[in-house]
Short mmCIF file of C-alpha atoms and ligand atoms in Angstrom, two decimals:
data_model
loop_
_atom_site.label_atom_id
_atom_site.label_comp_id
_atom_site.label_asym_id
_atom_site.label_seq_id
_atom_site.Cartn_x
_atom_site.Cartn_y
_atom_site.Cartn_z
CA MET C 19 1.07 -24.52 9.13
CA SER C 20 4.73 -23.03 9.46
CA THR C 21 5.56 -22.44 13.10
CA PHE C 22 6.14 -18.88 13.71
CA SER C 23 10.01 -18.17 13.82
CA LEU C 24 11.67 -14.96 13.70
CA ASP C 25 14.24 -16.49 11.61
CA PRO C 26 13.33 -15.97 7.92
CA GLY C 27 15.48 -18.55 6.63
CA PRO C 28 18.16 -18.16 4.11
CA ASP C 29 15.95 -17.93 0.57
CA GLN C 30 14.16 -15.05 2.54
CA LEU C 31 17.57 -13.57 3.65
CA ALA C 32 19.03 -14.03 -0.06
CA VAL C 33 15.94 -12.12 -1.35
CA ARG C 34 16.30 -9.37 1.15
CA ASP C 35 19.95 -9.25 0.21
CA TRP C 36 19.37 -8.81 -3.76
CA LEU C 37 16.31 -6.09 -2.68
CA HIS C 38 18.85 -4.39 -0.62
CA GLY C 39 21.51 -4.21 -3.00
CA PHE C 40 18.57 -2.55 -5.75
CA ALA C 41 17.44 -0.17 -3.06
CA ALA C 42 21.01 0.98 -1.95
CA ASP C 43 22.58 1.19 -5.78
CA VAL C 44 19.69 2.30 -7.96
CA MET C 45 17.14 3.54 -5.82
CA ARG C 46 19.02 5.43 -3.08
CA PRO C 47 21.06 7.57 -5.86
CA ALA C 48 17.82 8.41 -8.00
CA ALA C 49 15.39 9.20 -5.29
CA ALA C 50 16.03 13.17 -4.67
CA GLU C 51 15.49 13.87 -8.18
CA TRP C 52 12.48 11.94 -8.95
CA ASP C 53 10.82 13.52 -5.66
CA GLU C 54 11.69 16.94 -7.37
CA ARG C 55 10.54 15.89 -10.87
CA GLU C 56 7.46 14.67 -9.33
CA GLU C 57 6.91 12.11 -12.29
CA THR C 58 6.68 8.49 -12.66
CA PRO C 59 10.24 7.06 -12.81
CA TRP C 60 9.53 4.81 -15.84
CA PRO C 61 13.43 4.01 -16.23
CA ILE C 62 13.54 2.97 -12.48
CA ILE C 63 10.55 0.68 -12.73
CA GLN C 64 12.00 -0.82 -15.89
CA GLU C 65 15.30 -1.53 -14.40
CA ALA C 66 13.59 -3.39 -11.59
CA ALA C 67 11.60 -5.13 -14.34
CA LYS C 68 14.69 -6.25 -15.82
CA ILE C 69 16.13 -7.85 -13.13
CA GLY C 70 12.97 -9.32 -11.85
CA ILE C 71 12.09 -7.33 -9.10
CA TYR C 72 8.78 -5.90 -10.88
CA SER C 73 7.26 -8.76 -12.07
CA LEU C 74 4.05 -10.95 -11.15
CA ASP C 75 6.24 -13.97 -10.45
CA PHE C 76 8.31 -12.26 -7.63
CA TYR C 77 5.26 -10.92 -6.14
CA ALA C 78 3.52 -14.09 -6.47
CA GLN C 79 6.59 -16.14 -5.08
CA GLN C 80 6.56 -13.65 -1.82
CA TYR C 81 2.50 -13.68 -1.56
CA PHE C 82 2.82 -17.26 -1.15
CA ASP C 83 5.51 -18.04 0.83
CA PRO C 84 4.35 -19.86 3.62
CA SER C 85 6.61 -18.25 6.18
CA GLY C 86 4.02 -15.07 5.16
CA VAL C 87 7.35 -12.67 5.92
CA GLY C 88 8.32 -12.44 2.12
CA ILE C 89 5.99 -9.81 1.37
CA PRO C 90 7.11 -7.79 4.45
CA ILE C 91 10.96 -8.28 3.77
CA ALA C 92 10.63 -7.11 0.37
CA MET C 93 8.26 -4.14 0.96
CA GLU C 94 10.50 -3.10 4.22
CA GLU C 95 13.80 -3.13 1.83
CA LEU C 96 12.28 -1.14 -1.18
CA PHE C 97 10.88 1.43 1.06
CA TRP C 98 14.42 1.52 2.90
CA GLY C 99 15.52 2.86 -0.84
CA ASP C 100 13.08 5.25 -1.40
CA ALA C 101 9.10 5.49 -0.52
CA GLY C 102 8.27 7.52 -3.74
CA LEU C 103 10.05 4.90 -5.90
CA GLY C 104 9.20 2.15 -3.75
CA LEU C 105 5.34 2.87 -4.34
CA ALA C 106 5.98 3.25 -8.04
CA ILE C 107 7.57 -0.06 -8.40
CA VAL C 108 5.15 -1.72 -6.01
CA GLY C 109 1.73 0.15 -6.72
CA THR C 110 0.28 -2.15 -9.05
CA THR C 111 0.49 -4.99 -6.64
CA LEU C 112 -2.71 -3.50 -4.85
CA ALA C 113 -4.57 -3.97 -8.04
CA ALA C 114 -3.06 -7.40 -8.33
CA VAL C 115 -4.31 -8.75 -4.84
CA ALA C 116 -7.61 -7.06 -5.84
CA VAL C 117 -7.94 -9.60 -8.50
CA LEU C 118 -6.17 -12.04 -6.95
CA ALA C 119 -8.55 -11.73 -4.12
CA ASN C 120 -11.72 -11.54 -6.02
CA GLY C 121 -11.21 -13.11 -9.18
CA THR C 122 -11.88 -16.38 -10.90
CA ASP C 123 -8.63 -18.45 -11.93
CA GLU C 124 -9.38 -17.56 -15.37
CA GLN C 125 -9.42 -13.62 -14.69
CA ILE C 126 -6.38 -13.94 -12.72
CA GLY C 127 -4.48 -15.54 -15.52
CA THR C 128 -5.84 -13.24 -17.95
CA TRP C 129 -5.45 -9.96 -16.20
CA ALA C 130 -2.65 -10.25 -13.62
CA PRO C 131 0.18 -10.52 -16.31
CA GLN C 132 -1.28 -7.40 -18.38
CA MET C 133 -0.92 -5.53 -15.04
CA PHE C 134 3.01 -5.60 -15.49
CA GLY C 135 3.66 -6.17 -19.09
CA THR C 136 6.92 -7.01 -19.86
CA PRO C 137 10.64 -5.79 -18.97
CA ASP C 138 10.62 -4.35 -22.52
CA ASP C 139 7.16 -2.75 -22.55
CA VAL C 140 6.33 -2.28 -18.52
CA LYS C 141 2.63 -1.64 -17.57
CA VAL C 142 1.31 -0.51 -14.27
CA ALA C 143 -2.09 -1.10 -12.91
CA ALA C 144 -4.46 1.27 -10.49
CA PHE C 145 -7.15 0.28 -7.98
CA CYS C 146 -9.80 2.56 -7.76
CA SER C 147 -11.84 2.54 -4.57
CA SER C 148 -12.13 5.71 -2.88
CA GLU C 149 -14.25 8.53 -4.31
CA PRO C 150 -14.40 12.42 -3.33
CA ASP C 151 -17.37 11.71 -0.86
CA ALA C 152 -16.24 8.12 0.06
CA GLY C 153 -12.66 7.76 1.93
CA SER C 154 -13.02 6.31 4.63
CA ASP C 155 -16.82 5.54 4.58
CA VAL C 156 -16.35 3.00 1.64
CA SER C 157 -19.87 2.24 1.76
CA ALA C 158 -20.85 5.49 0.32
CA LEU C 159 -19.28 5.33 -3.07
CA ARG C 160 -21.30 6.24 -5.86
CA THR C 161 -20.02 4.91 -9.04
CA ARG C 162 -22.51 2.91 -10.72
CA ALA C 163 -22.16 -0.25 -12.68
CA VAL C 164 -25.58 -0.94 -14.44
CA TYR C 165 -25.52 -4.61 -16.33
CA ASP C 166 -26.78 -4.36 -20.06
CA GLU C 167 -27.96 -7.90 -20.42
CA ALA C 168 -28.73 -7.92 -24.16
CA LYS C 169 -25.14 -7.26 -24.92
CA ASP C 170 -23.69 -8.68 -21.46
CA GLU C 171 -21.61 -5.65 -20.72
CA TRP C 172 -21.32 -3.67 -17.58
CA VAL C 173 -21.51 -0.09 -18.38
CA LEU C 174 -19.40 2.13 -15.42
CA ASN C 175 -20.06 5.97 -14.69
CA GLY C 176 -18.31 7.63 -11.63
CA THR C 177 -15.33 9.55 -10.47
CA LYS C 178 -13.04 7.88 -8.60
CA THR C 179 -10.12 9.98 -6.72
CA TRP C 180 -6.60 9.76 -5.41
CA ALA C 181 -6.05 6.61 -7.27
CA THR C 182 -2.62 5.68 -7.50
CA ASN C 183 -1.50 5.01 -11.23
CA GLY C 184 -4.97 6.22 -12.28
CA GLY C 185 -5.16 7.31 -15.42
CA ILE C 186 -1.53 5.77 -16.66
CA ALA C 187 -2.76 2.24 -15.69
CA ALA C 188 -3.04 -0.38 -18.52
CA VAL C 189 -5.44 -1.82 -16.17
CA HIS C 190 -7.69 -0.53 -13.75
CA VAL C 191 -9.62 -2.28 -11.17
CA VAL C 192 -12.80 -0.46 -10.15
CA VAL C 193 -14.81 -0.88 -7.19
CA ALA C 194 -18.55 0.11 -8.21
CA THR C 195 -21.97 -0.07 -6.48
CA VAL C 196 -24.24 -2.51 -8.30
CA ASP C 197 -27.42 -2.40 -5.83
CA PRO C 198 -26.50 1.11 -3.65
CA ALA C 199 -29.59 0.00 -1.36
CA LEU C 200 -27.36 -2.14 -0.13
CA GLY C 201 -24.41 -0.41 0.73
CA ALA C 202 -21.24 -1.87 0.95
CA ARG C 203 -22.90 -5.48 0.50
CA GLY C 204 -24.17 -4.01 -2.96
CA GLN C 205 -20.68 -3.49 -4.34
CA ALA C 206 -18.49 -5.27 -7.06
CA SER C 207 -15.19 -4.96 -8.41
CA PHE C 208 -14.54 -4.78 -12.34
CA VAL C 209 -11.46 -4.81 -14.37
CA VAL C 210 -11.33 -2.10 -17.05
CA PRO C 211 -9.17 -3.38 -19.74
CA PRO C 212 -6.42 -1.16 -21.77
CA GLY C 213 -7.41 0.98 -24.19
CA THR C 214 -11.40 1.25 -22.79
CA PRO C 215 -13.08 4.12 -24.15
CA GLY C 216 -14.73 6.35 -21.41
CA LEU C 217 -12.08 6.23 -19.00
CA SER C 218 -9.78 9.33 -18.70
CA GLN C 219 -7.41 10.81 -16.36
CA GLY C 220 -8.86 13.83 -14.11
CA GLN C 221 -6.94 15.88 -12.01
CA LYS C 222 -3.18 14.43 -11.27
CA PHE C 223 -2.45 15.46 -7.55
CA LYS C 224 0.56 17.85 -6.09
CA LYS C 225 1.50 15.80 -3.19
CA HIS C 226 3.38 16.59 0.15
CA GLY C 227 5.35 13.12 -0.22
CA ILE C 228 5.83 10.23 -2.25
CA ARG C 229 5.93 12.33 -4.95
CA ALA C 230 7.37 9.86 -7.43
CA SER C 231 4.27 7.65 -7.22
CA HIS C 232 1.40 9.05 -9.43
CA THR C 233 -1.85 9.89 -7.89
CA ALA C 234 -4.69 10.96 -9.86
CA GLU C 235 -8.65 11.14 -10.23
CA VAL C 236 -10.57 8.31 -12.90
CA VAL C 237 -13.16 9.49 -14.59
CA LEU C 238 -15.64 6.87 -15.68
CA ASP C 239 -17.96 8.27 -18.18
CA ASP C 240 -20.09 5.48 -20.03
CA VAL C 241 -17.65 3.01 -19.69
CA ARG C 242 -18.63 -0.39 -21.44
CA ILE C 243 -16.63 -3.66 -20.39
CA PRO C 244 -17.63 -7.12 -21.15
CA GLY C 245 -19.30 -9.18 -18.53
CA SER C 246 -16.39 -11.10 -18.19
CA CYS C 247 -14.85 -8.53 -16.28
CA LEU C 248 -16.51 -8.80 -13.48
CA LEU C 249 -14.40 -9.94 -10.67
CA GLY C 250 -15.80 -13.45 -9.69
CA GLY C 251 -18.42 -13.64 -12.15
CA LYS C 252 -22.03 -12.67 -12.12
CA GLU C 253 -23.36 -16.07 -10.66
CA LYS C 254 -21.52 -15.59 -7.57
CA LEU C 255 -22.31 -11.62 -7.37
CA ASP C 256 -26.29 -12.49 -8.18
CA GLU C 257 -25.99 -15.13 -4.99
CA ARG C 258 -24.36 -12.08 -2.78
CA LEU C 259 -26.80 -9.99 -3.72
CA ALA C 260 -29.69 -12.09 -3.16
CA ARG C 261 -28.45 -12.89 0.46
CA ALA C 262 -27.76 -9.43 1.00
CA ARG C 263 -31.06 -8.75 0.17
CA GLU C 264 -32.91 -11.26 2.50
CA GLY C 265 -31.06 -9.61 5.05
CA ALA C 266 -28.90 -12.25 6.24
CA LYS C 267 -25.94 -10.88 8.72
CA ARG C 268 -24.13 -14.30 8.84
CA SER C 269 -20.71 -12.44 8.40
CA GLY C 270 -21.77 -9.56 11.13
CA GLY C 271 -21.51 -7.08 8.87
CA LYS C 272 -18.12 -7.78 7.67
CA ASN C 273 -17.59 -7.97 3.52
CA ALA C 274 -14.93 -9.59 1.66
CA ALA C 275 -13.24 -6.53 0.31
CA MET C 276 -13.00 -5.47 3.91
CA ALA C 277 -11.36 -8.84 5.01
CA THR C 278 -8.90 -8.54 2.04
CA PHE C 279 -7.73 -4.92 3.21
CA GLU C 280 -7.32 -6.26 6.94
CA ALA C 281 -4.93 -8.92 5.13
CA SER C 282 -3.16 -6.62 3.22
CA ARG C 283 -2.43 -4.01 6.08
CA PRO C 284 0.82 -5.58 7.12
CA ALA C 285 2.39 -5.02 4.05
CA VAL C 286 1.92 -1.41 4.22
CA GLY C 287 2.87 -1.20 7.61
CA ALA C 288 6.50 -3.05 6.32
CA GLN C 289 6.59 -0.11 3.60
CA ALA C 290 6.62 2.22 6.51
CA ILE C 291 9.37 0.43 8.58
CA GLY C 292 11.43 0.64 5.84
CA ILE C 293 11.21 4.43 5.49
CA ALA C 294 11.61 4.58 9.56
CA ARG C 295 14.55 2.43 9.44
CA ALA C 296 16.23 4.69 6.81
CA ALA C 297 15.55 7.80 8.72
CA TYR C 298 17.08 6.30 12.03
CA GLU C 299 19.94 5.19 9.99
CA VAL C 300 20.80 8.61 9.10
CA ALA C 301 20.10 9.91 12.34
CA LEU C 302 22.53 7.42 14.30
CA ASP C 303 25.29 7.86 11.63
CA TYR C 304 24.89 11.76 12.35
CA ALA C 305 24.86 11.79 15.95
CA LYS C 306 28.10 10.03 15.83
CA THR C 307 29.55 12.30 13.98
CA ARG C 308 28.43 15.65 14.70
CA VAL C 309 30.40 17.37 17.12
CA GLN C 310 28.85 20.27 19.41
CA PHE C 311 30.43 21.36 22.66
CA GLY C 312 33.41 19.30 21.88
CA ARG C 313 31.99 16.17 21.84
CA PRO C 314 29.60 13.86 19.57
CA ILE C 315 26.07 14.73 20.14
CA ILE C 316 25.50 11.11 20.61
CA ASP C 317 27.38 11.41 23.91
CA ASN C 318 24.66 13.72 25.51
CA GLN C 319 21.53 11.11 27.02
CA GLY C 320 18.99 13.34 25.27
CA VAL C 321 20.09 12.57 21.76
CA ALA C 322 21.20 8.88 22.90
CA PHE C 323 17.81 8.28 24.30
CA GLN C 324 15.86 9.47 21.44
CA LEU C 325 18.00 7.08 19.15
CA ALA C 326 17.04 4.07 21.81
CA ASP C 327 13.41 5.00 21.38
CA MET C 328 13.39 5.13 17.90
CA LYS C 329 15.24 1.82 17.24
CA THR C 330 12.68 0.22 19.92
CA ARG C 331 9.79 1.19 18.19
CA ILE C 332 11.17 0.28 14.58
CA ASP C 333 11.71 -3.33 16.11
CA ALA C 334 8.17 -3.76 17.77
CA ALA C 335 6.78 -2.17 14.70
CA ARG C 336 8.30 -5.13 12.99
CA LEU C 337 7.16 -7.50 15.37
CA LEU C 338 3.64 -6.54 14.79
CA VAL C 339 4.17 -6.84 11.12
CA TRP C 340 5.64 -10.13 10.75
CA ARG C 341 3.05 -11.66 13.42
CA ALA C 342 0.35 -10.49 11.51
CA SER C 343 1.59 -11.53 7.89
CA TRP C 344 2.19 -15.01 9.48
CA MET C 345 -0.85 -15.13 10.55
CA ALA C 346 -2.45 -14.25 7.30
CA ALA C 347 -0.31 -16.74 5.46
CA ASN C 348 -1.49 -19.41 7.86
CA ASN C 349 -5.15 -18.55 7.69
CA GLN C 350 -5.12 -17.59 11.26
CA LEU C 351 -8.06 -15.24 12.03
CA PHE C 352 -7.62 -11.76 12.92
CA THR C 353 -9.37 -12.17 16.35
CA SER C 354 -8.34 -8.63 17.60
CA ALA C 355 -7.50 -7.12 14.26
CA GLU C 356 -3.76 -7.77 14.04
CA GLY C 357 -3.48 -6.50 10.58
CA SER C 358 -4.95 -3.27 11.48
CA MET C 359 -2.64 -3.11 14.84
CA SER C 360 0.34 -3.50 12.66
CA LYS C 361 -0.49 -1.07 10.05
CA LEU C 362 -1.64 1.56 12.80
CA TYR C 363 1.83 1.25 14.88
CA ALA C 364 4.11 0.95 11.85
CA GLY C 365 2.64 3.98 10.36
CA GLU C 366 2.62 6.15 13.51
CA THR C 367 6.30 4.81 14.25
CA ALA C 368 7.47 5.99 10.65
CA LYS C 369 6.03 9.67 11.31
CA TYR C 370 7.73 9.61 14.43
CA VAL C 371 10.89 8.33 13.87
CA THR C 372 11.57 10.62 10.66
CA ALA C 373 10.34 13.53 12.89
CA GLN C 374 13.10 12.85 15.38
CA ALA C 375 15.85 11.87 12.91
CA MET C 376 15.05 15.60 11.63
CA GLN C 377 15.56 16.97 15.04
CA ILE C 378 18.73 14.99 15.40
CA LEU C 379 20.15 16.52 12.12
CA GLY C 380 19.09 19.92 13.18
CA GLY C 381 19.13 22.52 10.45
CA ASN C 382 20.70 20.10 8.17
CA GLY C 383 17.71 17.74 9.09
CA PHE C 384 15.62 20.54 7.40
CA THR C 385 17.22 21.28 4.30
CA ARG C 386 17.05 18.79 1.17
CA GLU C 387 20.94 18.32 1.57
CA TYR C 388 19.87 15.27 3.64
CA PRO C 389 17.33 12.90 2.97
CA VAL C 390 15.25 12.92 6.28
CA GLU C 391 13.09 15.69 5.26
CA ARG C 392 11.99 13.89 2.09
CA MET C 393 11.60 10.73 4.38
CA HIS C 394 9.44 12.62 7.09
CA ARG C 395 7.38 14.14 4.19
CA ASP C 396 6.86 10.59 2.72
CA SER C 397 5.99 8.88 5.92
CA ALA C 398 3.02 11.03 6.22
CA ILE C 399 0.76 9.07 3.97
CA TYR C 400 1.52 6.09 6.33
CA THR C 401 -1.18 7.41 9.02
CA ILE C 402 -3.53 8.21 5.95
CA PHE C 403 -4.07 5.60 3.23
CA GLU C 404 -5.15 2.26 3.32
CA GLY C 405 -7.06 3.08 6.07
CA THR C 406 -6.20 6.33 8.39
CA SER C 407 -5.20 5.74 12.08
CA GLU C 408 -8.26 6.35 13.28
CA ILE C 409 -9.92 3.88 11.34
CA GLN C 410 -7.43 1.29 12.08
CA ARG C 411 -8.36 1.92 15.94
CA LEU C 412 -11.91 1.56 15.06
CA VAL C 413 -11.18 -1.74 13.63
CA ILE C 414 -9.60 -2.55 16.58
CA ALA C 415 -11.76 -1.34 19.20
CA ARG C 416 -14.71 -3.03 17.29
CA ALA C 417 -12.93 -6.53 17.53
CA ILE C 418 -11.88 -6.17 20.86
CA SER C 419 -15.26 -5.54 22.39
CA GLY C 420 -17.41 -6.94 20.12
CA LEU C 421 -19.27 -3.82 19.98
CA PRO C 422 -20.41 -1.60 16.80
CA ILE C 423 -17.98 1.48 18.33
CA ARG C 424 -18.66 4.53 16.34
C1 LIG G 1 -1.09 9.26 -1.93
C2 LIG G 1 -2.45 8.79 -1.78
C3 LIG G 1 -2.77 7.67 -2.72
C4 LIG G 1 -4.04 6.84 -2.59
N1 LIG G 1 -3.92 5.67 -3.14
C5 LIG G 1 -5.18 4.97 -3.05
C6 LIG G 1 -5.57 3.94 -4.26
O1 LIG G 1 -4.79 3.64 -5.07
N2 LIG G 1 -7.08 3.75 -4.32
C7 LIG G 1 -7.80 3.89 -3.55
O2 LIG G 1 -8.96 3.83 -3.64
N3 LIG G 1 -7.57 5.05 -2.27
C8 LIG G 1 -6.37 5.53 -2.51
N4 LIG G 1 -6.12 6.64 -1.77
C9 LIG G 1 -6.95 7.29 -0.77
C10 LIG G 1 -7.06 6.84 0.78
O3 LIG G 1 -7.06 5.69 0.80
C11 LIG G 1 -7.98 7.99 1.66
O4 LIG G 1 -7.52 9.05 1.41
C12 LIG G 1 -8.14 7.42 2.76
O5 LIG G 1 -8.72 6.14 2.82
C13 LIG G 1 -8.78 8.51 3.61
O6 LIG G 1 -9.99 8.98 3.35
P1 LIG G 1 -10.32 10.58 2.92
O7 LIG G 1 -9.05 10.96 2.23
O8 LIG G 1 -11.64 10.57 2.13
O9 LIG G 1 -10.37 10.73 4.38
P2 LIG G 1 -11.87 10.99 5.40
O10 LIG G 1 -12.48 9.77 5.29
O11 LIG G 1 -12.64 12.19 4.66
O12 LIG G 1 -11.28 11.32 6.95
C14 LIG G 1 -10.63 12.76 7.42
C15 LIG G 1 -10.50 12.46 8.67
O13 LIG G 1 -11.61 12.14 9.26
C16 LIG G 1 -11.39 10.76 10.31
N5 LIG G 1 -12.16 9.76 10.32
C17 LIG G 1 -13.25 9.56 9.13
N6 LIG G 1 -14.34 8.87 9.53
C18 LIG G 1 -14.05 8.65 11.11
C19 LIG G 1 -14.39 7.82 12.39
N7 LIG G 1 -15.84 7.20 11.88
N8 LIG G 1 -14.05 7.92 13.43
C20 LIG G 1 -12.73 8.83 13.63
N9 LIG G 1 -12.46 9.56 12.75
C21 LIG G 1 -12.61 9.12 11.56
C22 LIG G 1 -9.97 10.34 9.57
O14 LIG G 1 -9.36 9.62 10.01
C23 LIG G 1 -9.20 11.63 8.79
O15 LIG G 1 -8.51 12.01 9.62
C24 LIG G 1 -4.97 7.30 -1.72
C25 LIG G 1 -4.81 8.68 -0.95
C26 LIG G 1 -3.54 9.16 -1.01
C27 LIG G 1 -3.26 10.49 -0.34
#
């Protein structure tokens, strides 16, 4: 176990500087254009792939870094560059983490590389859990997986929604119910290989922010996949279902998928911090140079104190994210839902800081001549996806009280 430290060490600092260069030189200049185009920025993903930022190796290295801060540092820098482009680059990792968390070694070896493709032929992957009637309430999902024993195939039917990279992905990871009577405990995750008939993209959503990231419905119409595409394998699933049917509540109702979400939340918090830091920096610069009443606006306590609060909240959010990331990397249990705490606080901070930044920039802040209005739009998703702020509070409240708070 590594000791908790606020010094990331020379290796992590070198990675941070390298990512910062890419964020400043490649992402920043392209951000406004892709936000307007509202399309997947394939050339930017490809550039990231060419230098190794979009690769399985890179994320695996950061993911397994014992300090735990490899992923948060990477996320913060990329999202400091731009959140829409950032999500287009890292959206694949959500599906990769699902395979990593639930798959066998063989499944990881087969599917994880196909999710990224190669620098000359980049691919993306999608994680499809949410449905029109199952957002926060994951246990309500209706997509059905039925086993065809004669052919050793699974047949998937249903409609997924809001899937990042949905329909354009090479590999889709789909959460489906095998036994609806068991709720969340009757669910399993499946890999749908590239080009599988029956999987199609439904509506592509036009969004308020992170517009360079593709979000769409995914329709599954008699999608047949080999038995080997059930993540974790059939034997493990059958054991799990048998335990659930016996009514064993040993885990206190917390399933493996939720534990994985909890562990990945700090990474999402780090993305929000990247956006907040970017907006704060723009506002600080502006406040020092914008002159009204014969003096820079930062000379007014009213403005300077706003900046002081913005910086304080960003640093506090980062501390929560780093603590939770270190805990996850060192197998420390989140006894007070520390992962949710970090995502909750970082998401709310990004919304607050970007709104304050717009205020400090006055009329300019409201225009697309300056990046803070885009950052504000981008920040809004951070209180919604990967568990809304209310759901994070619910998780924290249950953890600290031990009660089934509703
Ligand atoms: C841009 C974008 C990308 C996404 N990417 C993915 C993806 O890649 N894969 C995927 O599977 N999903 C994805 N999602 C879905 C996302 O995770 C859901 O939108 C989110 O979980 C919320 O679900 P919902 O939208 O159905 O809101 P609802 O669950 O309907 O919630 C509506 C409101 O009610 C509140 N609420 C609900 N229940 C409670 C409660 N018990 N107590 C208090 N308040 C409550 C919520 O906090 C929220 O404010 C994405 C969504 C967006 C917008």
